[in-house]
Amino acid sequence: MLQPLLVVALMGWLIFRWSSRRKWVRWCAIAFEAIAVGSHLVTVTIDGELGWMTLIDPATLLPLAIVIELLTQSAARWFDR
């Protein structure tokens, strides 16, 4: 329960701290969300709970969707302003 709260708290801090449209902010957000997906998958694998239900869990899909959206051309154009 602590891990999701820490992820939300850190992401909220990052959002309010760096409210710019610089490229590095976009790449930091991509890296952060990728780490969130990876740590979730590693945690459930270590616990022995890795399965199809884990892969369609919101803790896996939401950060993955954010990474995919941030990698689109429209996101790149928005951050280049």
PDB file of C-alpha atoms in Angstrom:
ATOM      1  CA  MET A   1       0.000   0.000   0.000  1.00  0.00           C
ATOM      2  CA  LEU A   2       2.929   2.307   0.629  1.00  0.00           C
ATOM      3  CA  GLN A   3       4.405   2.029  -2.872  1.00  0.00           C
ATOM      4  CA  PRO A   4       1.366   3.450  -4.750  1.00  0.00           C
ATOM      5  CA  LEU A   5       1.108   6.310  -2.254  1.00  0.00           C
ATOM      6  CA  LEU A   6       4.767   7.157  -2.718  1.00  0.00           C
ATOM      7  CA  VAL A   7       4.378   7.091  -6.504  1.00  0.00           C
ATOM      8  CA  VAL A   8       1.387   9.441  -6.355  1.00  0.00           C
ATOM      9  CA  ALA A   9       3.114  11.768  -3.893  1.00  0.00           C
ATOM     10  CA  LEU A  10       6.314  11.942  -5.930  1.00  0.00           C
ATOM     11  CA  MET A  11       4.451  12.505  -9.203  1.00  0.00           C
ATOM     12  CA  GLY A  12       2.350  15.260  -7.603  1.00  0.00           C
ATOM     13  CA  TRP A  13       5.494  16.915  -6.296  1.00  0.00           C
ATOM     14  CA  LEU A  14       7.089  16.706  -9.758  1.00  0.00           C
ATOM     15  CA  ILE A  15       4.011  18.177 -11.424  1.00  0.00           C
ATOM     16  CA  PHE A  16       3.888  21.213  -9.152  1.00  0.00           C
ATOM     17  CA  ARG A  17       7.658  21.640  -9.029  1.00  0.00           C
ATOM     18  CA  TRP A  18       8.356  21.606 -12.745  1.00  0.00           C
ATOM     19  CA  SER A  19       5.463  23.196 -14.548  1.00  0.00           C
ATOM     20  CA  SER A  20       7.488  23.913 -17.660  1.00  0.00           C
ATOM     21  CA  ARG A  21       7.281  22.497 -21.136  1.00  0.00           C
ATOM     22  CA  ARG A  22      10.938  21.630 -21.496  1.00  0.00           C
ATOM     23  CA  LYS A  23      11.997  18.398 -23.154  1.00  0.00           C
ATOM     24  CA  TRP A  24      13.734  17.086 -20.037  1.00  0.00           C
ATOM     25  CA  VAL A  25      10.493  17.330 -18.047  1.00  0.00           C
ATOM     26  CA  ARG A  26       8.789  15.063 -20.573  1.00  0.00           C
ATOM     27  CA  TRP A  27      11.641  12.549 -20.491  1.00  0.00           C
ATOM     28  CA  CYS A  28      11.732  12.601 -16.690  1.00  0.00           C
ATOM     29  CA  ALA A  29       8.003  11.834 -16.614  1.00  0.00           C
ATOM     30  CA  ILE A  30       8.494   8.982 -19.103  1.00  0.00           C
ATOM     31  CA  ALA A  31      11.336   7.553 -17.018  1.00  0.00           C
ATOM     32  CA  PHE A  32       9.352   7.900 -13.799  1.00  0.00           C
ATOM     33  CA  GLU A  33       6.316   6.101 -15.190  1.00  0.00           C
ATOM     34  CA  ALA A  34       8.479   3.387 -16.762  1.00  0.00           C
ATOM     35  CA  ILE A  35      10.117   2.825 -13.376  1.00  0.00           C
ATOM     36  CA  ALA A  36       6.653   2.677 -11.780  1.00  0.00           C
ATOM     37  CA  VAL A  37       5.568  -0.058 -14.222  1.00  0.00           C
ATOM     38  CA  GLY A  38       8.831  -1.932 -13.802  1.00  0.00           C
ATOM     39  CA  SER A  39       8.808  -1.803 -10.018  1.00  0.00           C
ATOM     40  CA  HIS A  40       5.203  -2.984  -9.916  1.00  0.00           C
ATOM     41  CA  LEU A  41       5.973  -5.931 -12.180  1.00  0.00           C
ATOM     42  CA  VAL A  42       9.114  -6.828 -10.232  1.00  0.00           C
ATOM     43  CA  THR A  43       7.209  -6.661  -6.949  1.00  0.00           C
ATOM     44  CA  VAL A  44       4.407  -8.951  -8.105  1.00  0.00           C
ATOM     45  CA  THR A  45       6.916 -11.327  -9.687  1.00  0.00           C
ATOM     46  CA  ILE A  46       8.859 -11.605  -6.436  1.00  0.00           C
ATOM     47  CA  ASP A  47       5.613 -12.179  -4.553  1.00  0.00           C
ATOM     48  CA  GLY A  48       4.733 -14.951  -7.022  1.00  0.00           C
ATOM     49  CA  GLU A  49       1.537 -13.275  -8.197  1.00  0.00           C
ATOM     50  CA  LEU A  50       2.478 -12.568 -11.804  1.00  0.00           C
ATOM     51  CA  GLY A  51      -0.348 -13.523 -14.141  1.00  0.00           C
ATOM     52  CA  TRP A  52      -2.793 -12.118 -16.656  1.00  0.00           C
ATOM     53  CA  MET A  53      -4.759 -10.325 -13.948  1.00  0.00           C
ATOM     54  CA  THR A  54      -1.596  -8.507 -12.893  1.00  0.00           C
ATOM     55  CA  LEU A  55      -0.930  -7.381 -16.454  1.00  0.00           C
ATOM     56  CA  ILE A  56      -4.401  -5.839 -16.782  1.00  0.00           C
ATOM     57  CA  ASP A  57      -4.235  -4.294 -13.310  1.00  0.00           C
ATOM     58  CA  PRO A  58      -4.591  -0.473 -13.229  1.00  0.00           C
ATOM     59  CA  ALA A  59      -1.199  -0.247 -11.509  1.00  0.00           C
ATOM     60  CA  THR A  60       0.279  -1.674 -14.706  1.00  0.00           C
ATOM     61  CA  LEU A  61      -1.967  -0.189 -17.382  1.00  0.00           C
ATOM     62  CA  LEU A  62      -2.193   3.438 -16.223  1.00  0.00           C
ATOM     63  CA  PRO A  63       1.551   4.172 -16.078  1.00  0.00           C
ATOM     64  CA  LEU A  64       2.004   2.248 -19.326  1.00  0.00           C
ATOM     65  CA  ALA A  65      -0.705   4.356 -20.985  1.00  0.00           C
ATOM     66  CA  ILE A  66       0.989   7.530 -19.748  1.00  0.00           C
ATOM     67  CA  VAL A  67       4.312   6.408 -21.228  1.00  0.00           C
ATOM     68  CA  ILE A  68       2.656   5.631 -24.561  1.00  0.00           C
ATOM     69  CA  GLU A  69       0.879   8.990 -24.622  1.00  0.00           C
ATOM     70  CA  LEU A  70       4.049  10.910 -23.737  1.00  0.00           C
ATOM     71  CA  LEU A  71       5.873   9.192 -26.600  1.00  0.00           C
ATOM     72  CA  THR A  72       3.425  10.476 -29.223  1.00  0.00           C
ATOM     73  CA  GLN A  73       4.297  13.271 -31.636  1.00  0.00           C
ATOM     74  CA  SER A  74       1.592  15.538 -30.264  1.00  0.00           C
ATOM     75  CA  ALA A  75       3.093  15.303 -26.767  1.00  0.00           C
ATOM     76  CA  ALA A  76       6.529  16.073 -28.204  1.00  0.00           C
ATOM     77  CA  ARG A  77       5.133  19.157 -29.938  1.00  0.00           C
ATOM     78  CA  TRP A  78       3.403  20.302 -26.746  1.00  0.00           C
ATOM     79  CA  PHE A  79       6.601  20.024 -24.744  1.00  0.00           C
ATOM     80  CA  ASP A  80       8.623  21.846 -27.420  1.00  0.00           C
ATOM     81  CA  ARG A  81       6.703  25.096 -26.957  1.00  0.00           C
TER      82      ARG A  81
END
